[in-house]
């Protein structure tokens, strides 16, 4: 009996490992790993630029703190709080963005978060009270945190494992460079144009990144390769079975035709990859709407 249990456990572990590998290399339409080198390089440049802007926003305020304290009648603790809340929110909120990106895709998260960053930067640049300043710095942090959370996942979407080391190195240099350049740029703008110019610059840089994301960025997320997506489908089936799966027509004949067509299409993709287990969720559950 003990040997049988051990054997079953080993088989289950091997199956889990096999499924993980299958999901990593599951066949998908418009496979991001088959994109051209130019498309991949453009994607790398966009997410790296976004990370650099996030880094600049983190430390760019430092040289302007004396002016901010004077103009907004703030205390030293208020200034410290405005810097601390930014780092705190930027560190915590990626948990939310990463979960959303595994269900809705990368692009919607990038565009939404960068829009929040731009809004926060605009209000910070025009704020006349320290309370509003601190609150909008938090909103800035919410917007800038997304790229920190999912840029690496984006690169994993488009590059094979043996290519990722170099590309990740290039990407991770961007936020470090931004953090280092932030005080330098902030000092220049604060001395030349006043402390508000620091945040107007952040707004302009964020706007350039947002335009690049909308026009040039192509979503690399594929639900067939997302384990979280598959798990959510299973959970929704268990709790709300009537909300999952293809929509049925009123007639039994059309319902049967649709179901057979849907399963046949998904089954063909599974046979092509010889990975039926990974396609089970799509066959049985349909898609998240």
Coordinates of C-alpha atoms in Angstrom, one line a residue:
X1 CA 0.0 0.0 0.0
X2 CA 2.8 2.4 0.9
X3 CA 4.6 1.7 -2.3
X4 CA 1.4 2.3 -4.3
X5 CA 0.9 5.7 -2.6
X6 CA 4.5 6.7 -3.3
X7 CA 4.1 5.7 -6.9
X8 CA 0.9 7.7 -7.3
X9 CA 2.6 10.8 -5.7
X10 CA 5.6 10.6 -8.0
X11 CA 3.3 10.3 -11.0
X12 CA 1.3 13.3 -9.9
X13 CA 4.4 15.4 -9.4
X14 CA 5.7 14.4 -12.9
X15 CA 2.3 15.3 -14.3
X16 CA 2.4 18.7 -12.7
X17 CA 5.9 19.4 -14.0
X18 CA 4.9 18.2 -17.5
X19 CA 1.8 20.4 -17.4
X20 CA 3.9 23.5 -16.4
X21 CA 6.3 22.9 -19.3
X22 CA 3.4 22.4 -21.7
X23 CA 1.7 25.6 -20.7
X24 CA 5.0 27.4 -21.2
X25 CA 5.2 26.2 -24.8
X26 CA 1.5 25.7 -25.6
X27 CA 0.7 26.7 -29.2
X28 CA -1.0 30.1 -29.5
X29 CA -2.2 32.3 -32.4
X30 CA 0.3 34.9 -33.4
X31 CA 3.0 33.5 -31.1
X32 CA 4.9 36.4 -29.6
X33 CA 8.1 34.3 -29.6
X34 CA 7.8 34.1 -33.4
X35 CA 7.7 37.9 -33.8
X36 CA 10.4 39.6 -35.8
X37 CA 13.5 40.8 -34.1
X38 CA 12.5 44.4 -34.8
X39 CA 9.1 43.9 -33.1
X40 CA 10.7 42.3 -30.0
X41 CA 13.3 45.0 -29.8
X42 CA 10.6 47.7 -30.0
X43 CA 8.7 46.0 -27.2
X44 CA 11.9 45.9 -25.1
X45 CA 12.6 49.5 -25.7
X46 CA 9.1 50.6 -24.7
X47 CA 8.9 48.7 -21.4
X48 CA 12.4 49.8 -20.6
X49 CA 11.6 53.4 -21.2
X50 CA 8.5 53.1 -19.0
X51 CA 10.6 51.6 -16.2
X52 CA 13.1 54.5 -16.6
X53 CA 10.3 57.0 -16.2
X54 CA 9.1 55.2 -13.1
X55 CA 12.6 55.4 -11.6
X56 CA 12.9 59.1 -12.4
X57 CA 9.6 59.7 -10.7
X58 CA 10.8 58.0 -7.5
X59 CA 13.8 60.2 -6.9
X60 CA 13.2 63.3 -9.0
X61 CA 11.4 65.0 -6.1
X62 CA 14.5 65.0 -3.8
X63 CA 16.3 68.2 -5.0
X64 CA 13.0 70.1 -5.0
X65 CA 12.0 69.3 -1.4
X66 CA 13.1 72.6 0.0
X67 CA 11.1 74.6 -2.5
X68 CA 8.0 72.3 -2.0
X69 CA 8.3 72.8 1.8
X70 CA 8.4 76.5 1.5
X71 CA 5.7 77.0 -1.2
X72 CA 3.2 74.5 0.3
X73 CA 3.9 75.5 3.9
X74 CA 4.8 71.9 4.7
X75 CA 6.9 70.4 7.5
X76 CA 9.8 68.2 7.1
X77 CA 7.7 65.2 8.2
X78 CA 5.2 66.0 5.5
X79 CA 8.0 65.9 2.9
X80 CA 9.3 62.7 4.3
X81 CA 5.8 61.2 4.2
X82 CA 5.3 62.2 0.6
X83 CA 8.5 60.3 -0.4
X84 CA 7.7 57.3 1.8
X85 CA 4.1 56.9 0.6
X86 CA 5.4 56.8 -3.0
X87 CA 7.9 54.0 -2.3
X88 CA 5.3 52.1 -0.2
X89 CA 2.6 52.2 -2.8
X90 CA 5.0 51.5 -5.6
X91 CA 6.1 48.4 -3.7
X92 CA 2.7 47.0 -2.9
X93 CA 0.5 47.8 -5.8
X94 CA 2.3 45.5 -8.4
X95 CA 0.5 42.6 -6.7
X96 CA -2.8 44.0 -8.2
X97 CA -1.4 44.9 -11.6
X98 CA 0.2 41.5 -12.1
X99 CA -3.0 39.6 -11.3
X100 CA -5.0 41.7 -13.7
X101 CA -2.4 41.3 -16.5
X102 CA -2.7 37.5 -16.2
X103 CA -6.4 37.7 -17.0
X104 CA -7.0 40.8 -19.1
X105 CA -3.6 41.1 -20.8
X106 CA -0.5 43.2 -20.6
X107 CA -1.5 46.2 -22.8
X108 CA -4.7 47.2 -20.9
X109 CA -2.6 47.3 -17.7
X110 CA 0.2 49.3 -19.2
X111 CA -2.2 51.9 -20.7
X112 CA -4.4 52.1 -17.6
X113 CA -1.5 52.5 -15.2
X114 CA 0.4 55.0 -17.3
X115 CA -2.8 57.1 -17.7
X116 CA -3.1 57.1 -13.9
X117 CA 0.6 58.2 -13.7
X118 CA 0.0 61.1 -16.0
X119 CA -3.1 62.2 -14.1
X120 CA -1.2 62.1 -10.8
X121 CA 1.7 64.0 -12.3
X122 CA -0.6 66.8 -13.6
X123 CA -2.3 67.2 -10.2
X124 CA 0.9 67.1 -8.3
X125 CA 2.4 69.8 -10.6
X126 CA -0.6 72.1 -9.9
X127 CA -1.3 71.3 -6.3
X128 CA -1.5 74.1 -3.7
X129 CA -1.7 72.0 -0.5
X130 CA 0.6 69.4 0.9
X131 CA -2.3 67.0 1.5
X132 CA -3.2 67.0 -2.2
X133 CA 0.4 66.7 -3.1
X134 CA 0.9 63.6 -0.9
X135 CA -2.3 62.0 -2.2
X136 CA -1.4 62.5 -5.9
X137 CA 2.1 61.2 -5.3
X138 CA 0.5 58.0 -4.1
X139 CA -1.6 58.0 -7.4
X140 CA 1.7 58.5 -9.3
X141 CA 3.1 55.5 -7.5
X142 CA 0.1 53.4 -8.4
X143 CA 0.5 54.2 -12.1
X144 CA 4.3 53.7 -12.2
X145 CA 4.2 50.4 -10.3
X146 CA 2.6 48.4 -13.1
X147 CA 5.7 48.4 -15.4
X148 CA 7.8 47.2 -12.4
X149 CA 5.5 44.2 -12.0
X150 CA 4.8 43.0 -15.5
X151 CA 7.6 44.2 -17.8
X152 CA 9.7 41.0 -16.9
X153 CA 6.6 38.9 -17.7
X154 CA 6.3 40.7 -21.1
X155 CA 9.8 39.8 -21.9
X156 CA 9.2 36.2 -20.9
X157 CA 6.3 36.2 -23.3
X158 CA 8.4 37.1 -26.3
X159 CA 11.8 35.6 -25.6
X160 CA 12.8 31.9 -25.3
X161 CA 14.5 31.0 -21.9
X162 CA 18.0 31.0 -23.4
X163 CA 17.5 34.6 -24.7
X164 CA 16.1 36.1 -21.6
X165 CA 19.3 36.7 -19.6
X166 CA 20.6 39.4 -21.9
X167 CA 17.2 41.0 -22.4
X168 CA 16.4 41.0 -18.7
X169 CA 19.8 42.6 -18.1
X170 CA 19.1 45.4 -20.6
X171 CA 15.6 45.9 -19.1
X172 CA 16.7 46.0 -15.4
X173 CA 19.3 48.6 -16.2
X174 CA 16.5 51.1 -17.2
X175 CA 14.9 51.6 -13.7
X176 CA 18.3 51.7 -12.1
X177 CA 19.4 54.4 -14.5
X178 CA 16.2 56.3 -14.0
X179 CA 16.6 56.2 -10.2
X180 CA 20.2 57.5 -10.6
X181 CA 19.3 60.2 -13.1
X182 CA 16.2 61.4 -11.1
X183 CA 18.0 63.7 -8.6
X184 CA 20.2 65.1 -11.4
X185 CA 17.3 65.9 -13.7
X186 CA 15.2 67.1 -10.7
X187 CA 17.9 69.4 -9.6
X188 CA 18.2 71.0 -13.1
X189 CA 14.5 71.5 -13.5
X190 CA 14.0 72.8 -9.9
X191 CA 16.8 75.3 -10.2
X192 CA 15.9 76.5 -13.7
X193 CA 12.0 76.5 -13.6
X194 CA 10.9 75.7 -10.0
X195 CA 9.8 72.5 -8.3
X196 CA 6.6 72.1 -10.4
X197 CA 8.7 71.6 -13.5
X198 CA 10.0 68.3 -12.1
X199 CA 6.5 66.9 -12.3
X200 CA 5.6 68.5 -15.6
X201 CA 8.6 66.7 -17.0
X202 CA 7.3 63.5 -15.5
X203 CA 4.0 64.1 -17.1
X204 CA 5.6 64.7 -20.6
X205 CA 7.8 61.7 -20.3
X206 CA 4.8 59.6 -19.2
X207 CA 2.8 61.0 -22.1
X208 CA 5.5 59.9 -24.6
X209 CA 5.5 56.4 -23.1
X210 CA 1.7 56.2 -23.2
X211 CA 1.5 57.2 -26.9
X212 CA 4.2 54.5 -27.6
X213 CA 2.2 51.9 -25.8
X214 CA -1.1 52.8 -27.6
X215 CA 0.4 53.0 -31.1
X216 CA 3.4 50.6 -31.1
X217 CA 3.0 48.1 -28.3
X218 CA 1.4 44.8 -29.2
X219 CA 0.0 42.7 -26.4
X220 CA 2.1 39.6 -25.7
X221 CA -0.3 37.9 -23.3
X222 CA -1.8 34.6 -24.4
X223 CA -4.3 32.9 -22.1
X224 CA -3.2 29.4 -23.2
X225 CA 0.1 30.1 -21.5
X226 CA -1.3 31.5 -18.2
X227 CA -1.7 29.1 -15.4
X228 CA -3.6 31.7 -13.4
X229 CA -6.1 32.2 -16.2
X230 CA -6.7 28.4 -16.3
X231 CA -7.1 28.2 -12.6
X232 CA -9.7 31.1 -12.6
X233 CA -11.7 29.3 -15.2
X234 CA -11.8 26.2 -13.1
X235 CA -12.8 28.2 -10.0
X236 CA -15.6 29.9 -11.9
X237 CA -17.0 26.6 -13.2
X238 CA -17.1 25.3 -9.6
X239 CA -18.9 28.3 -8.2
X240 CA -20.9 29.6 -11.2
X241 CA -21.3 26.9 -13.8
X242 CA -24.0 28.7 -15.6
X243 CA -21.8 31.7 -16.5
X244 CA -19.0 29.6 -18.1
X245 CA -18.8 28.2 -21.6
X246 CA -20.2 29.1 -25.0
X247 CA -23.5 30.9 -25.2
X248 CA -26.4 28.6 -26.2
X249 CA -29.2 29.3 -28.6
X250 CA -32.8 28.4 -27.9
X251 CA -32.9 25.5 -30.3
X252 CA -31.1 22.2 -29.4
X253 CA -29.9 21.8 -32.9
X254 CA -28.0 25.1 -33.1
X255 CA -26.6 24.5 -29.6
X256 CA -25.2 21.1 -30.5
X257 CA -23.7 22.5 -33.7
X258 CA -22.0 25.3 -31.9
X259 CA -20.7 23.0 -29.1
X260 CA -19.3 20.5 -31.6
X261 CA -17.7 23.2 -33.6
X262 CA -16.1 24.8 -30.5
X263 CA -14.7 21.6 -29.1
X264 CA -13.5 20.4 -32.5
X265 CA -11.6 23.7 -33.0
X266 CA -10.0 23.5 -29.6
X267 CA -9.4 19.8 -29.9
X268 CA -7.5 20.3 -33.1
X269 CA -5.2 22.7 -31.5
X270 CA -4.6 20.3 -28.7
X271 CA -3.9 17.4 -31.0
X272 CA -1.4 19.6 -32.9
X273 CA 0.6 20.1 -29.7
X274 CA -0.2 16.7 -28.3
X275 CA -1.0 18.4 -25.0
X276 CA -4.7 17.6 -24.3
X277 CA -4.4 18.2 -20.5
X278 CA -3.6 21.9 -21.0
X279 CA -6.5 22.4 -23.3
X280 CA -8.9 20.8 -20.9
X281 CA -9.9 24.1 -19.3
X282 CA -10.6 25.7 -22.7
X283 CA -12.7 22.7 -23.9
X284 CA -14.8 22.5 -20.8
X285 CA -15.0 26.0 -19.5
X286 CA -14.9 28.3 -22.5
X287 CA -13.3 31.8 -21.9
X288 CA -13.5 34.5 -19.3
X289 CA -15.8 37.3 -20.5

